[in-house]
PDB file of C-alpha atoms in Angstrom:
ATOM      1  CA  ARG A   1       8.553  24.546 -30.597  1.00 66.00           C
ATOM      2  CA  LYS A   2       5.005  24.804 -29.269  1.00 74.00           C
ATOM      3  CA  GLU A   3       2.302  23.181 -31.465  1.00 86.00           C
ATOM      4  CA  VAL A   4       0.233  26.327 -31.479  1.00 91.00           C
ATOM      5  CA  GLU A   5       1.694  29.896 -30.852  1.00 93.00           C
ATOM      6  CA  GLN A   6      -0.208  33.131 -30.600  1.00 93.00           C
ATOM      7  CA  ASP A   7       0.740  36.644 -29.874  1.00 88.00           C
ATOM      8  CA  PRO A   8      -0.808  37.088 -26.388  1.00 87.00           C
ATOM      9  CA  GLY A   9      -1.426  40.752 -26.933  1.00 88.00           C
ATOM     10  CA  PRO A  10      -3.182  42.661 -25.461  1.00 92.00           C
ATOM     11  CA  PHE A  11      -4.599  44.522 -28.552  1.00 95.00           C
ATOM     12  CA  ASN A  12      -6.235  47.603 -27.268  1.00 96.00           C
ATOM     13  CA  VAL A  13      -8.362  49.182 -29.935  1.00 96.00           C
ATOM     14  CA  PRO A  14     -11.128  51.793 -30.139  1.00 97.00           C
ATOM     15  CA  GLU A  15     -14.596  50.956 -30.916  1.00 98.00           C
ATOM     16  CA  GLY A  16     -15.052  50.697 -34.687  1.00 97.00           C
ATOM     17  CA  ALA A  17     -11.464  49.844 -35.463  1.00 97.00           C
ATOM     18  CA  THR A  18     -10.193  46.797 -37.284  1.00 97.00           C
ATOM     19  CA  VAL A  19      -7.993  44.367 -35.383  1.00 97.00           C
ATOM     20  CA  ALA A  20      -6.233  41.368 -36.798  1.00 96.00           C
ATOM     21  CA  PHE A  21      -3.895  38.744 -35.324  1.00 96.00           C
ATOM     22  CA  ASN A  22      -2.325  35.501 -36.285  1.00 95.00           C
ATOM     23  CA  CYS A  23      -1.554  32.111 -34.944  1.00 95.00           C
ATOM     24  CA  THR A  24       1.163  29.692 -36.121  1.00 96.00           C
ATOM     25  CA  TYR A  25       1.070  25.878 -35.941  1.00 94.00           C
ATOM     26  CA  SER A  26       3.854  23.395 -36.062  1.00 92.00           C
ATOM     27  CA  ASN A  27       2.303  20.382 -37.722  1.00 89.00           C
ATOM     28  CA  SER A  28       1.962  20.707 -41.514  1.00 88.00           C
ATOM     29  CA  ALA A  29      -0.327  17.793 -41.532  1.00 86.00           C
ATOM     30  CA  SER A  30      -2.968  19.507 -39.405  1.00 87.00           C
ATOM     31  CA  GLN A  31      -6.420  19.110 -40.901  1.00 83.00           C
ATOM     32  CA  SER A  32      -8.847  21.424 -39.311  1.00 88.00           C
ATOM     33  CA  PHE A  33      -8.692  24.752 -37.558  1.00 93.00           C
ATOM     34  CA  PHE A  34     -10.938  26.768 -35.307  1.00 94.00           C
ATOM     35  CA  TRP A  35     -11.261  30.070 -33.498  1.00 96.00           C
ATOM     36  CA  TYR A  36     -12.752  30.007 -30.040  1.00 96.00           C
ATOM     37  CA  ARG A  37     -13.616  32.946 -27.794  1.00 96.00           C
ATOM     38  CA  GLN A  38     -13.097  32.936 -24.026  1.00 95.00           C
ATOM     39  CA  ASP A  39     -14.479  35.612 -21.670  1.00 94.00           C
ATOM     40  CA  CYS A  40     -12.835  36.163 -18.393  1.00 86.00           C
ATOM     41  CA  ARG A  41     -11.902  32.525 -17.395  1.00 74.00           C
ATOM     42  CA  LYS A  42     -15.343  31.193 -18.574  1.00 92.00           C
ATOM     43  CA  GLU A  43     -15.589  28.291 -20.833  1.00 95.00           C
ATOM     44  CA  PRO A  44     -14.298  28.623 -24.390  1.00 95.00           C
ATOM     45  CA  LYS A  45     -16.993  28.909 -27.059  1.00 95.00           C
ATOM     46  CA  LEU A  46     -16.694  28.183 -30.723  1.00 94.00           C
ATOM     47  CA  LEU A  47     -16.437  31.436 -32.738  1.00 96.00           C
ATOM     48  CA  MET A  48     -15.842  29.905 -36.140  1.00 95.00           C
ATOM     49  CA  SER A  49     -14.228  27.147 -38.137  1.00 92.00           C
ATOM     50  CA  VAL A  50     -11.510  28.093 -40.628  1.00 93.00           C
ATOM     51  CA  TYR A  51     -11.746  26.825 -44.123  1.00 86.00           C
ATOM     52  CA  SER A  52      -9.046  26.601 -46.693  1.00 86.00           C
ATOM     53  CA  SER A  53     -10.526  29.273 -48.902  1.00 86.00           C
ATOM     54  CA  GLY A  54     -11.043  31.625 -45.993  1.00 87.00           C
ATOM     55  CA  ASN A  55     -14.508  32.422 -44.569  1.00 93.00           C
ATOM     56  CA  GLU A  56     -16.551  35.261 -43.003  1.00 94.00           C
ATOM     57  CA  ASP A  57     -19.076  35.348 -40.377  1.00 94.00           C
ATOM     58  CA  GLY A  58     -20.441  38.824 -40.067  1.00 96.00           C
ATOM     59  CA  ARG A  59     -17.660  41.113 -38.828  1.00 97.00           C
ATOM     60  CA  PHE A  60     -15.223  38.199 -38.491  1.00 97.00           C
ATOM     61  CA  THR A  61     -12.946  36.906 -41.168  1.00 97.00           C
ATOM     62  CA  ALA A  62     -10.675  33.909 -40.815  1.00 96.00           C
ATOM     63  CA  GLN A  63      -7.860  32.936 -43.166  1.00 95.00           C
ATOM     64  CA  LEU A  64      -5.678  29.954 -43.508  1.00 94.00           C
ATOM     65  CA  ASN A  65      -2.204  29.881 -44.975  1.00 94.00           C
ATOM     66  CA  ARG A  66      -0.974  26.383 -45.219  1.00 92.00           C
ATOM     67  CA  ALA A  67       2.334  27.164 -46.863  1.00 93.00           C
ATOM     68  CA  SER A  68       3.363  29.450 -43.941  1.00 94.00           C
ATOM     69  CA  GLN A  69       1.453  27.431 -41.393  1.00 94.00           C
ATOM     70  CA  TYR A  70      -0.713  30.138 -39.880  1.00 94.00           C
ATOM     71  CA  ILE A  71      -4.265  31.124 -39.511  1.00 96.00           C
ATOM     72  CA  SER A  72      -5.495  34.690 -38.898  1.00 96.00           C
ATOM     73  CA  LEU A  73      -8.542  36.306 -37.492  1.00 97.00           C
ATOM     74  CA  LEU A  74      -9.715  39.874 -38.530  1.00 97.00           C
ATOM     75  CA  ILE A  75     -12.410  41.658 -36.612  1.00 98.00           C
ATOM     76  CA  ARG A  76     -14.058  44.696 -38.417  1.00 98.00           C
ATOM     77  CA  ASP A  77     -15.951  47.527 -36.788  1.00 98.00           C
ATOM     78  CA  SER A  78     -14.956  46.415 -33.318  1.00 98.00           C
ATOM     79  CA  LYS A  79     -17.730  46.443 -30.585  1.00 97.00           C
ATOM     80  CA  LEU A  80     -17.128  46.633 -26.832  1.00 97.00           C
ATOM     81  CA  SER A  81     -18.638  43.153 -26.564  1.00 97.00           C
ATOM     82  CA  ASP A  82     -15.709  41.796 -28.820  1.00 98.00           C
ATOM     83  CA  SER A  83     -13.387  42.272 -25.768  1.00 97.00           C
ATOM     84  CA  ALA A  84     -12.239  38.680 -24.949  1.00 97.00           C
ATOM     85  CA  THR A  85      -9.500  36.263 -25.337  1.00 95.00           C
ATOM     86  CA  TYR A  86      -9.334  34.520 -28.716  1.00 97.00           C
ATOM     87  CA  LEU A  87      -8.036  30.974 -28.815  1.00 95.00           C
ATOM     88  CA  CYS A  88      -6.540  29.432 -31.911  1.00 94.00           C
ATOM     89  CA  VAL A  89      -7.270  25.817 -32.124  1.00 92.00           C
ATOM     90  CA  VAL A  90      -5.505  23.352 -34.406  1.00 90.00           C
ATOM     91  CA  ASN A  91      -6.601  19.681 -34.979  1.00 82.00           C
ATOM     92  CA  ASP A  92      -4.414  16.925 -36.104  1.00 71.00           C
ATOM     93  CA  TYR A  93      -5.515  13.831 -34.174  1.00 67.00           C
ATOM     94  CA  LYS A  94      -6.476  15.933 -31.180  1.00 73.00           C
ATOM     95  CA  LEU A  95      -7.228  19.657 -30.484  1.00 80.00           C
ATOM     96  CA  SER A  96      -4.247  21.705 -29.607  1.00 86.00           C
ATOM     97  CA  PHE A  97      -5.076  25.146 -28.104  1.00 90.00           C
ATOM     98  CA  GLY A  98      -3.114  28.322 -28.272  1.00 91.00           C
ATOM     99  CA  ALA A  99      -2.677  30.371 -25.073  1.00 90.00           C
ATOM    100  CA  GLY A 100      -4.891  33.082 -26.584  1.00 93.00           C
ATOM    101  CA  THR A 101      -4.759  36.641 -27.791  1.00 95.00           C
ATOM    102  CA  THR A 102      -6.472  39.196 -25.539  1.00 95.00           C
ATOM    103  CA  VAL A 103      -8.370  41.973 -27.363  1.00 97.00           C
ATOM    104  CA  THR A 104      -9.770  44.948 -25.476  1.00 97.00           C
ATOM    105  CA  VAL A 105     -12.097  47.310 -27.184  1.00 97.00           C
ATOM    106  CA  ARG A 106     -12.449  50.650 -25.573  1.00 96.00           C
ATOM    107  CA  ALA A 107     -15.187  53.202 -25.932  1.00 95.00           C
TER     108      ALA A 107
ATOM    109  CA  ASN B   1     -31.101  20.445 -23.373  1.00 62.00           C
ATOM    110  CA  ALA B   2     -28.385  21.309 -20.744  1.00 78.00           C
ATOM    111  CA  GLY B   3     -25.430  20.510 -22.941  1.00 93.00           C
ATOM    112  CA  VAL B   4     -22.369  19.805 -20.802  1.00 96.00           C
ATOM    113  CA  THR B   5     -22.914  20.075 -17.121  1.00 97.00           C
ATOM    114  CA  GLN B   6     -19.980  20.193 -14.595  1.00 97.00           C
ATOM    115  CA  THR B   7     -20.176  19.941 -10.869  1.00 97.00           C
ATOM    116  CA  PRO B   8     -19.089  21.312  -8.594  1.00 97.00           C
ATOM    117  CA  LYS B   9     -18.392  24.893  -9.825  1.00 96.00           C
ATOM    118  CA  PHE B  10     -15.992  25.651  -7.024  1.00 96.00           C
ATOM    119  CA  ARG B  11     -14.138  23.556  -4.578  1.00 96.00           C
ATOM    120  CA  ILE B  12     -11.244  24.073  -2.093  1.00 97.00           C
ATOM    121  CA  LEU B  13      -9.324  20.981  -1.068  1.00 96.00           C
ATOM    122  CA  LYS B  14      -6.627  20.235   1.415  1.00 96.00           C
ATOM    123  CA  ILE B  15      -3.272  18.690   0.204  1.00 97.00           C
ATOM    124  CA  GLY B  16      -3.732  14.937   0.111  1.00 96.00           C
ATOM    125  CA  GLN B  17      -7.488  14.837  -0.182  1.00 97.00           C
ATOM    126  CA  SER B  18      -9.316  13.143  -2.968  1.00 96.00           C
ATOM    127  CA  MET B  19     -12.276  14.234  -5.067  1.00 96.00           C
ATOM    128  CA  THR B  20     -14.210  13.534  -8.220  1.00 98.00           C
ATOM    129  CA  LEU B  21     -15.142  16.151 -10.795  1.00 98.00           C
ATOM    130  CA  GLN B  22     -18.369  15.361 -12.445  1.00 98.00           C
ATOM    131  CA  CYS B  23     -19.180  15.796 -16.122  1.00 98.00           C
ATOM    132  CA  THR B  24     -22.495  14.934 -17.742  1.00 97.00           C
ATOM    133  CA  GLN B  25     -23.622  15.604 -21.304  1.00 97.00           C
ATOM    134  CA  ASP B  26     -26.982  15.247 -23.028  1.00 95.00           C
ATOM    135  CA  MET B  27     -25.693  15.906 -26.551  1.00 93.00           C
ATOM    136  CA  ASN B  28     -25.166  12.244 -27.276  1.00 93.00           C
ATOM    137  CA  HIS B  29     -21.527  12.913 -28.282  1.00 94.00           C
ATOM    138  CA  ASN B  30     -19.121   9.870 -28.290  1.00 93.00           C
ATOM    139  CA  TYR B  31     -16.050  12.063 -27.630  1.00 93.00           C
ATOM    140  CA  MET B  32     -15.341  13.539 -24.215  1.00 94.00           C
ATOM    141  CA  TYR B  33     -12.465  15.425 -22.827  1.00 94.00           C
ATOM    142  CA  TRP B  34     -10.958  16.803 -19.687  1.00 97.00           C
ATOM    143  CA  TYR B  35      -8.812  19.872 -19.857  1.00 96.00           C
ATOM    144  CA  ARG B  36      -7.073  22.109 -17.285  1.00 96.00           C
ATOM    145  CA  GLN B  37      -6.275  25.757 -17.769  1.00 94.00           C
ATOM    146  CA  ASP B  38      -3.763  27.520 -15.573  1.00 92.00           C
ATOM    147  CA  PRO B  39      -3.632  31.335 -15.381  1.00 83.00           C
ATOM    148  CA  GLY B  40      -2.316  32.815 -18.651  1.00 78.00           C
ATOM    149  CA  MET B  41      -1.951  29.439 -20.259  1.00 83.00           C
ATOM    150  CA  GLY B  42      -3.759  27.438 -22.929  1.00 85.00           C
ATOM    151  CA  LEU B  43      -5.894  24.439 -22.249  1.00 91.00           C
ATOM    152  CA  LYS B  44      -4.025  21.309 -21.639  1.00 92.00           C
ATOM    153  CA  LEU B  45      -5.638  17.956 -22.302  1.00 93.00           C
ATOM    154  CA  ILE B  46      -5.632  15.611 -19.289  1.00 96.00           C
ATOM    155  CA  TYR B  47      -7.662  12.554 -20.502  1.00 96.00           C
ATOM    156  CA  TYR B  48     -10.071  11.874 -23.302  1.00 94.00           C
ATOM    157  CA  SER B  49     -12.643   9.194 -24.324  1.00 95.00           C
ATOM    158  CA  VAL B  50     -13.923   8.114 -27.730  1.00 92.00           C
ATOM    159  CA  GLY B  51     -16.753   6.172 -26.351  1.00 94.00           C
ATOM    160  CA  ALA B  52     -18.046   4.285 -23.412  1.00 95.00           C
ATOM    161  CA  GLY B  53     -15.422   1.997 -21.979  1.00 95.00           C
ATOM    162  CA  ILE B  54     -12.582   3.673 -23.799  1.00 96.00           C
ATOM    163  CA  THR B  55     -10.216   6.252 -22.259  1.00 96.00           C
ATOM    164  CA  ASP B  56      -6.841   7.505 -23.120  1.00 94.00           C
ATOM    165  CA  LYS B  57      -4.199   9.766 -21.605  1.00 95.00           C
ATOM    166  CA  GLY B  58      -3.702  13.321 -22.918  1.00 92.00           C
ATOM    167  CA  GLU B  59      -0.847  15.635 -22.395  1.00 90.00           C
ATOM    168  CA  VAL B  60      -0.955  15.945 -18.550  1.00 95.00           C
ATOM    169  CA  PRO B  61      -2.540  12.830 -17.091  1.00 97.00           C
ATOM    170  CA  ASN B  62      -0.448  12.353 -13.995  1.00 96.00           C
ATOM    171  CA  GLY B  63      -2.259  12.653 -10.761  1.00 96.00           C
ATOM    172  CA  TYR B  64      -5.694  11.981 -12.331  1.00 97.00           C
ATOM    173  CA  ASN B  65      -7.886   9.085 -13.298  1.00 97.00           C
ATOM    174  CA  VAL B  66     -11.005   8.805 -15.414  1.00 98.00           C
ATOM    175  CA  SER B  67     -13.689   6.322 -16.240  1.00 96.00           C
ATOM    176  CA  ARG B  68     -16.336   6.237 -18.904  1.00 97.00           C
ATOM    177  CA  SER B  69     -19.069   3.715 -18.053  1.00 96.00           C
ATOM    178  CA  THR B  70     -21.767   5.509 -20.068  1.00 96.00           C
ATOM    179  CA  THR B  71     -21.975   7.844 -22.972  1.00 96.00           C
ATOM    180  CA  GLU B  72     -23.264  10.612 -20.762  1.00 97.00           C
ATOM    181  CA  ASP B  73     -20.778  10.717 -17.905  1.00 98.00           C
ATOM    182  CA  PHE B  74     -16.999  11.212 -17.702  1.00 98.00           C
ATOM    183  CA  PRO B  75     -15.817  11.863 -14.172  1.00 98.00           C
ATOM    184  CA  LEU B  76     -12.300  12.983 -13.346  1.00 98.00           C
ATOM    185  CA  ARG B  77     -10.768  11.751 -10.161  1.00 98.00           C
ATOM    186  CA  LEU B  78      -8.009  13.280  -8.189  1.00 96.00           C
ATOM    187  CA  GLU B  79      -6.570  10.722  -5.698  1.00 90.00           C
ATOM    188  CA  LEU B  80      -3.971  12.739  -3.677  1.00 94.00           C
ATOM    189  CA  ALA B  81      -4.528  16.467  -4.337  1.00 95.00           C
ATOM    190  CA  ALA B  82      -1.423  18.617  -4.749  1.00 96.00           C
ATOM    191  CA  PRO B  83      -1.067  22.356  -4.963  1.00 95.00           C
ATOM    192  CA  SER B  84       0.162  21.998  -8.567  1.00 96.00           C
ATOM    193  CA  GLN B  85      -3.365  20.807  -9.393  1.00 97.00           C
ATOM    194  CA  THR B  86      -4.958  24.169  -8.513  1.00 96.00           C
ATOM    195  CA  SER B  87      -6.515  25.127 -11.748  1.00 96.00           C
ATOM    196  CA  VAL B  88      -9.735  25.513 -13.719  1.00 96.00           C
ATOM    197  CA  TYR B  89     -10.995  22.314 -15.153  1.00 98.00           C
ATOM    198  CA  PHE B  90     -13.093  22.158 -18.227  1.00 97.00           C
ATOM    199  CA  CYS B  91     -14.997  19.147 -19.575  1.00 97.00           C
ATOM    200  CA  ALA B  92     -15.820  19.093 -23.268  1.00 95.00           C
ATOM    201  CA  THR B  93     -17.724  16.852 -25.798  1.00 94.00           C
ATOM    202  CA  GLY B  94     -17.400  16.385 -29.597  1.00 91.00           C
ATOM    203  CA  GLN B  95     -18.718  14.386 -32.425  1.00 88.00           C
ATOM    204  CA  GLY B  96     -15.308  13.392 -33.672  1.00 81.00           C
ATOM    205  CA  ASN B  97     -11.665  14.044 -33.321  1.00 70.00           C
ATOM    206  CA  ARG B  98     -11.801  16.700 -36.084  1.00 74.00           C
ATOM    207  CA  GLN B  99     -14.973  18.331 -34.934  1.00 82.00           C
ATOM    208  CA  PRO B 100     -15.255  21.412 -32.709  1.00 85.00           C
ATOM    209  CA  GLN B 101     -15.818  20.751 -29.049  1.00 89.00           C
ATOM    210  CA  HIS B 102     -18.611  22.056 -26.705  1.00 93.00           C
ATOM    211  CA  PHE B 103     -17.449  22.945 -23.170  1.00 95.00           C
ATOM    212  CA  GLY B 104     -18.912  22.948 -19.788  1.00 97.00           C
ATOM    213  CA  ASP B 105     -18.568  25.983 -17.649  1.00 95.00           C
ATOM    214  CA  GLY B 106     -15.714  24.683 -15.623  1.00 96.00           C
ATOM    215  CA  THR B 107     -14.854  23.744 -12.100  1.00 97.00           C
ATOM    216  CA  ARG B 108     -12.465  26.100 -10.166  1.00 96.00           C
ATOM    217  CA  LEU B 109     -10.388  23.975  -7.884  1.00 96.00           C
ATOM    218  CA  SER B 110      -7.925  25.257  -5.238  1.00 96.00           C
ATOM    219  CA  ILE B 111      -5.626  23.019  -3.252  1.00 96.00           C
ATOM    220  CA  LEU B 112      -4.223  24.505  -0.086  1.00 94.00           C
TER     221      LEU B 112
END
């Protein structure tokens, strides 16, 4: 089983829609979690950390479910500029990256 | 404040050639990492370093070497380039093994 698994998508949504996707991880002892954004083979950039109680950053909401070992990302009121690949990152003693979920927002 | 700087941005090598990918950071981070990313795949850790003079293997170290003589620099060396090493290479830094990482903008390497 891969350490971090993501639905590759693509999720193709209209502007203004809400899109959500999950990421599962295999190591129950993992301590910290992040969502990164990667545009068209450019460098990954930190989008947000994921806290146990869940957290929001503007239109983005991240949740952690330790019992089922997954984290989620929800994007509200999608913008064209949200089109990207979203990487789930799980940290036990090192960062493990998922292969990414591609989101395309259309006008 | 440049952050993490990688050079070169692009390179084409012939099979069997060697080269060094440079990574320099001005963030004063102790931790530095090298990843490769193949098309449609996630990042795979090649080598990492927790401080000057200390390096360790990641998930896919074969065919690569690193050194860390200073806090700022973490070069990655390919001794005998092979087509399987065609990839995008990212260098990253961090403040600790549970902290988010900051990435350079990558080196796109093709081996023909």
